[in-house]
Short mmCIF file of C-alpha atoms and ligand atoms in Angstrom, two decimals:
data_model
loop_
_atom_site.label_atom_id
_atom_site.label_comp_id
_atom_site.label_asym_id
_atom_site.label_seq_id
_atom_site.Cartn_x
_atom_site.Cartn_y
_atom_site.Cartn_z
CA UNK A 238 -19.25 13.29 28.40
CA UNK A 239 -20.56 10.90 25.81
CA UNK A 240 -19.41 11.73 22.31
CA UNK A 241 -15.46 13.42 23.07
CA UNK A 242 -15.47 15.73 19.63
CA UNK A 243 -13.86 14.83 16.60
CA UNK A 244 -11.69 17.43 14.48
CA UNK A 245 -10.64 15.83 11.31
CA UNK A 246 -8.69 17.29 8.47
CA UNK A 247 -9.37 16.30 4.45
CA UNK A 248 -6.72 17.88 2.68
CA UNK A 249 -8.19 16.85 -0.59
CA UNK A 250 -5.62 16.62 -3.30
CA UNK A 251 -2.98 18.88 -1.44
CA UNK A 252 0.30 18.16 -0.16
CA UNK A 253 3.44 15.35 -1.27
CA UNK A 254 4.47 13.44 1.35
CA UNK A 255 7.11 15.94 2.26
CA UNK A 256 4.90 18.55 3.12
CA UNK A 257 2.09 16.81 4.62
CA UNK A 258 4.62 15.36 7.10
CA UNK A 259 6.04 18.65 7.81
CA UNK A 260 2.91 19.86 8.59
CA UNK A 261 1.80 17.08 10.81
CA UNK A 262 5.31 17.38 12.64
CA UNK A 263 3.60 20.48 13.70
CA UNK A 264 0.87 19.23 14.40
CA UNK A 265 2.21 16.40 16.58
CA UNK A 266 4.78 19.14 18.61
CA UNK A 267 1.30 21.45 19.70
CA UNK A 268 -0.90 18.72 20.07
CA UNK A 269 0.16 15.22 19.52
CA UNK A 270 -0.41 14.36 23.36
CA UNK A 271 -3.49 15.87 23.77
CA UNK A 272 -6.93 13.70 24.53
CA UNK A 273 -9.61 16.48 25.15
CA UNK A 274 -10.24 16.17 21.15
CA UNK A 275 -9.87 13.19 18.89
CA UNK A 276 -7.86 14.40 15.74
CA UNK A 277 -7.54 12.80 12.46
CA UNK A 278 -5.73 13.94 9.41
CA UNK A 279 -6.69 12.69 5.74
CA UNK A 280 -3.59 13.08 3.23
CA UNK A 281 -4.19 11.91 -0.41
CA UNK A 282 -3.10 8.02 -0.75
CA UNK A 283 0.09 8.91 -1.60
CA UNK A 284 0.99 10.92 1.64
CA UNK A 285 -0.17 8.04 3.78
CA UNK A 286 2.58 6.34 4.74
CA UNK A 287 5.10 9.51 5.15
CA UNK A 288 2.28 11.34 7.30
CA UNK A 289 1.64 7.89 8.87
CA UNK A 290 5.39 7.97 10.54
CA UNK A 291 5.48 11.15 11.35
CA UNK A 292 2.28 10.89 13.69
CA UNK A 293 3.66 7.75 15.34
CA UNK A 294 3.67 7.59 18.95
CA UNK A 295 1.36 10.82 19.13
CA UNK A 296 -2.31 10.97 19.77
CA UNK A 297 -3.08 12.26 16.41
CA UNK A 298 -5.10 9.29 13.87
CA UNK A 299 -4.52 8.58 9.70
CA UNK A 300 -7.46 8.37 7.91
CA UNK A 301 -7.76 8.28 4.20
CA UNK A 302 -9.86 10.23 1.66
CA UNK A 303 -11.44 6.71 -0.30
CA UNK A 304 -11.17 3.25 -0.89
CA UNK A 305 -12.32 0.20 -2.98
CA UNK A 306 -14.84 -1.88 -1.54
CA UNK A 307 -13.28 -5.30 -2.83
CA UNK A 308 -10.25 -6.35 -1.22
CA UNK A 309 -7.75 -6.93 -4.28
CA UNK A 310 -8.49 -7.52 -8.06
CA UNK A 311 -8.79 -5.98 -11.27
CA UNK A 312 -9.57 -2.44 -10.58
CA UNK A 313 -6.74 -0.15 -11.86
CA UNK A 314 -6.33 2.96 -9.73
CA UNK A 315 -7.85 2.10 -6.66
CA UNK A 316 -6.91 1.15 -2.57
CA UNK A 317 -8.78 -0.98 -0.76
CA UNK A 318 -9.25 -1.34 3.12
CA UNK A 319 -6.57 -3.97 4.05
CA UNK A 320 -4.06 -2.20 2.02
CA UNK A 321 -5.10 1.30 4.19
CA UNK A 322 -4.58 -0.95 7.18
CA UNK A 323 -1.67 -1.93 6.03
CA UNK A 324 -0.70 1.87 6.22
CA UNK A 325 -1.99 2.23 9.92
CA UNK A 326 -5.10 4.20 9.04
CA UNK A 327 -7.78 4.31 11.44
CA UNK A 328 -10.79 6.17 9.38
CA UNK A 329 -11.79 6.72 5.99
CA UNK A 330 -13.53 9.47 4.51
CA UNK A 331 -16.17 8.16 2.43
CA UNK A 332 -19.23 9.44 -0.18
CA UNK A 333 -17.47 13.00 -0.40
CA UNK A 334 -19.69 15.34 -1.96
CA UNK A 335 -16.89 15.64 -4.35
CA UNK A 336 -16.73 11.91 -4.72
CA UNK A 337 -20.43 12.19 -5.29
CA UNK A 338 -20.62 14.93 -8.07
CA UNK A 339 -16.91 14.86 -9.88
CA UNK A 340 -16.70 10.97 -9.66
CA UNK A 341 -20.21 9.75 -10.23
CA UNK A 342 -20.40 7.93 -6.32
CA UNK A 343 -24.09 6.17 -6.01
CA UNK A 344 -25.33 5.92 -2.44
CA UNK A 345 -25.53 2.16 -3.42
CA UNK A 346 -21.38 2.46 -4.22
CA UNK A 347 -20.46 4.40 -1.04
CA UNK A 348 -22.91 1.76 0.92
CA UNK A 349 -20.43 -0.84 -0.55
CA UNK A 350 -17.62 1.02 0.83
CA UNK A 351 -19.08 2.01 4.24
CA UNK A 352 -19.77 -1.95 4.77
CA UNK A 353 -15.94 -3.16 3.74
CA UNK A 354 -14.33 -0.24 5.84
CA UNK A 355 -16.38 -1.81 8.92
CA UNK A 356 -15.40 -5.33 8.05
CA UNK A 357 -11.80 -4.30 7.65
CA UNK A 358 -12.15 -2.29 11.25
CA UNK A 359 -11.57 1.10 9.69
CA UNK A 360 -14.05 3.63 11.11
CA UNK A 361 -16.23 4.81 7.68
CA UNK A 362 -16.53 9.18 8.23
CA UNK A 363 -19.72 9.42 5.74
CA UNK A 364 -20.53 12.55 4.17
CA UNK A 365 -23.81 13.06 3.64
CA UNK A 366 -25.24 17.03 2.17
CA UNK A 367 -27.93 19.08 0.12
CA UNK A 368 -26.62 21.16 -2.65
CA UNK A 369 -27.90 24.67 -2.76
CA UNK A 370 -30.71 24.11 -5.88
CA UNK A 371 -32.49 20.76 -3.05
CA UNK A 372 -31.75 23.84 -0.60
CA UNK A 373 -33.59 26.54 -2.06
CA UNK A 374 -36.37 23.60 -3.04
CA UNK A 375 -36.71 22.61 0.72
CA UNK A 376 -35.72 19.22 0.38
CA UNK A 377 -32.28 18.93 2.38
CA UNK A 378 -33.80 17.00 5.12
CA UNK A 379 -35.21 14.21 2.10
CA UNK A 380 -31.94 14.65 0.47
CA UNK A 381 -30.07 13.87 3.72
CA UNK A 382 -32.62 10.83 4.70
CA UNK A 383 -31.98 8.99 1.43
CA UNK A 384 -28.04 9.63 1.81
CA UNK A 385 -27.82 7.99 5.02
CA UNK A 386 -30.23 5.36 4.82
CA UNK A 387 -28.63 4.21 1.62
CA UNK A 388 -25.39 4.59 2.87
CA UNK A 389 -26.06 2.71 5.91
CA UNK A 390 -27.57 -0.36 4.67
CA UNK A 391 -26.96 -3.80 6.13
CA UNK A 392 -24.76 -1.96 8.60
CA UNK A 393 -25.70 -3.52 12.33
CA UNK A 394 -26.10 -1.31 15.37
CA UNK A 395 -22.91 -2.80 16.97
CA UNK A 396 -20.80 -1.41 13.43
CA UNK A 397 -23.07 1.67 14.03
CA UNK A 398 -21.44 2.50 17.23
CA UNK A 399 -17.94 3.47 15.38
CA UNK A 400 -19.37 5.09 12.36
CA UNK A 401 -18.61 8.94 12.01
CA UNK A 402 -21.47 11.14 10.16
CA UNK A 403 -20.11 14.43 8.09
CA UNK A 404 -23.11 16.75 7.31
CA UNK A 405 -21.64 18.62 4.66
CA UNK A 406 -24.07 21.46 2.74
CA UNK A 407 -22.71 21.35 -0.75
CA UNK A 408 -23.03 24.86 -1.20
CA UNK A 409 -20.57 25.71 1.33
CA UNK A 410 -17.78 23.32 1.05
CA UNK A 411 -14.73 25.94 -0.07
CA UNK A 412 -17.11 28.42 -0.83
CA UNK A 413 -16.79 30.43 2.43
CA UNK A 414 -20.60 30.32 2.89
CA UNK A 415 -20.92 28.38 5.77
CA UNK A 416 -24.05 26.94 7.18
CA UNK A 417 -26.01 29.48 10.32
CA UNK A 418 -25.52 27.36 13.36
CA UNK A 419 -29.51 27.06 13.41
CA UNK A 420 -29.25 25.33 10.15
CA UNK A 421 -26.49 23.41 10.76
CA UNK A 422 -27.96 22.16 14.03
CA UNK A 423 -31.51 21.43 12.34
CA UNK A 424 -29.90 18.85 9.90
CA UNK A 425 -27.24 17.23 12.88
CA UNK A 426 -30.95 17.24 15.42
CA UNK A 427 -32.63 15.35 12.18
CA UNK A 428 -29.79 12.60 11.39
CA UNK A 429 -29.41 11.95 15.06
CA UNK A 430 -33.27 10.98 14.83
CA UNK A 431 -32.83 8.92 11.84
CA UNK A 432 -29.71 7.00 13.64
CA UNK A 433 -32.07 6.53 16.25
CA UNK A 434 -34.70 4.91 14.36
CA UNK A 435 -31.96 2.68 12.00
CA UNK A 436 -30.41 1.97 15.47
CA UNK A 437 -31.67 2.52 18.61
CA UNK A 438 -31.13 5.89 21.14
CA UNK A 439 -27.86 4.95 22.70
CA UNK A 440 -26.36 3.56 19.74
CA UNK A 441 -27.36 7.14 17.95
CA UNK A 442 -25.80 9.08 21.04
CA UNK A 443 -22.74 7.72 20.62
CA UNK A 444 -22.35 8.41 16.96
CA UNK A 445 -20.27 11.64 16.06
CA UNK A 446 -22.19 13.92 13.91
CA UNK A 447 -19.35 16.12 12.18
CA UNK A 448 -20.03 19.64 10.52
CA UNK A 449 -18.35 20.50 7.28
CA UNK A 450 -18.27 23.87 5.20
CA UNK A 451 -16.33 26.62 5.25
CA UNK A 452 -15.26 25.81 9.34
CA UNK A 453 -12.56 28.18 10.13
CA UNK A 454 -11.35 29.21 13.26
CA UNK A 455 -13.79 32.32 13.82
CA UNK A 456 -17.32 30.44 13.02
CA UNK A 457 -15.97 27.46 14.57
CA UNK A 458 -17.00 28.18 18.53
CA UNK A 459 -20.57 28.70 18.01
CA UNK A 460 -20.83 25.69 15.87
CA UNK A 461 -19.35 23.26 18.45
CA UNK A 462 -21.14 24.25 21.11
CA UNK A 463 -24.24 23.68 19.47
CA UNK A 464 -26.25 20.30 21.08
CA UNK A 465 -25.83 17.94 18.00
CA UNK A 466 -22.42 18.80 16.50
CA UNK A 467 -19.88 17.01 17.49
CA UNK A 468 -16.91 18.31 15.49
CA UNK A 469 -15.63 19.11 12.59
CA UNK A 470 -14.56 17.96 8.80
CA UNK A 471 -12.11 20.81 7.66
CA UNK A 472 -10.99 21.33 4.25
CA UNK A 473 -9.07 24.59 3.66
CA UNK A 474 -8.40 25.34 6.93
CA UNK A 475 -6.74 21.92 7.83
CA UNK A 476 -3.76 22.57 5.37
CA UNK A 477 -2.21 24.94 7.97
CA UNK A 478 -1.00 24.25 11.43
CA UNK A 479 -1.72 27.40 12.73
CA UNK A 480 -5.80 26.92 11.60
CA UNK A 481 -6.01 23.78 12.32
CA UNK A 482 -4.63 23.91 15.60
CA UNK A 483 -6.71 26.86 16.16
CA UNK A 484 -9.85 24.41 15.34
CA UNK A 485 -8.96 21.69 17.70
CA UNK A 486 -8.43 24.65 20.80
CA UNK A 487 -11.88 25.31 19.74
CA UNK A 488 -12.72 21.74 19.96
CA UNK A 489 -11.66 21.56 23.60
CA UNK A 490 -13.16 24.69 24.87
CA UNK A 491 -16.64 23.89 23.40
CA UNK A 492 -16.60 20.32 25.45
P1 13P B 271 -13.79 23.48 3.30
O1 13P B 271 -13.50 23.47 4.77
O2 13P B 271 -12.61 23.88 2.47
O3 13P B 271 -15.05 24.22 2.98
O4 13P B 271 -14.06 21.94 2.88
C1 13P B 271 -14.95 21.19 3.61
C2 13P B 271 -14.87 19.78 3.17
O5 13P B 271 -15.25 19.44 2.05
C3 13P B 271 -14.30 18.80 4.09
O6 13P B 271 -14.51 17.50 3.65
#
């Protein structure tokens, strides 16, 4: 198969050290060997490291929720890519619809980021989403355009072919509303044309194109299986074992 799927957890700002490694220990006993599904959990900075120990030697990847796009300097309160390295992290989450909306994140500021998490070989997992008001005014597929092309500026098709895509609807990120699979497989079908264009048809088939929204267990199956979606970015349900673990048995089955 070309794309394996991708199941990666943001726990937001949830969990000390202490109990994000006790929940990855769990994690790592069910499915820490496992290679049917790529898996990736996001802790907050501060959970890094501890989570970062207890997934060694499993199959299980770090990722982190941010970063800076410079590598060091004057800029009080922020992590940049080498230091995320530094920590063993693999991905980063970045352009978060929360990021976006709470934090005041330009596409020209996550573009920054997306372009010093490739030089620094961290795989960038870009969210890109309408809210519900560019919804209900039919411009999601615009909205979603100018997200990624922004985003993806200056990036080169060989960077391209380890970038991760999050389509995340605004209006159903922790709302329980989560996207009809139609919908949800409209906006995955339109960015995998727009990758295509930026760069080329086999670079754009290789790129994940992750759902995000509301994903639990029970909508989970008939969102996988759809053509263009290629996993998952969970929220809520990624702060349990028993969900999450539930999500990446979903994962597998809809290969
Ligand atoms: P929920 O799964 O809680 O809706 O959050 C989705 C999300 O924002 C993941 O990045």
């Amino acid at each position: 198969m070309l794309r394996k799927k991708l199941i990666a957890g943001n726990w937001k700002m949830n969990k000390t050290p202490a109990d994000g490694a006790a929940l990855v220990a769990e994690l790592v006993t069910a499915a820490g060997k496992q290679t049917d599904v790529d898996v990736v959990v996001c802790p907050p900075f501060t959970a890094l490291d501890a989570v970062g120990k207890a997934l060694d030697g499993s199959t299980i990847k770090l990722g982190a929720q941010n970063l800076h796009h410079e590598a060091s300097g004057a800029f009080t309160g922020e992590v940049s890519a080498p230091m995320l390295r530094a920590l063993f992290a693999t991905h980063v989450i970045i352009g978060h619809s929360e990021r976006r909306s709470l934090f005041g994140e330009t596409d020209a500021f996550i573009n920054q980021k997306v372009l010093a998490a490739l030089k620094n070989q961290l795989k960038p997992i870009l969210c890109v989403g309408e809210t519900l008001a560019e919804r209900e005014a039919g411009t999601t597929l615009k909205v979603v355009q100018t997200q990624l092309e922004a985003g993806l500026q200056g990036v080169s098709k060989e960077q391209a072919a380890t970038l991760i895509v999050a389509y995340e609807p605004v209006w159903a990120i922790g709302t329980g509303k989560v996207a009809t699979t139609d919908q949800a497989q409209e906006v995955h079908a339109y960015v995998r044309g727009l990758l295509t264009k930026l760069f080329t048809e086999p670079v754009a088939q290789r790129v994940r194109i992750l759902y995000g929204g509301s994903m639990k267990p029970a909508n989970a199956p008939e969102l996988l299986t759809q053509k263009d979606i290629d996993g998952g970015l969970i929220g809520g349900a990624s702060l349990e074992a028993r969900s999450f673990l539930e999500l990446i048995r979903a994962a597998a089955a809809a290969k």
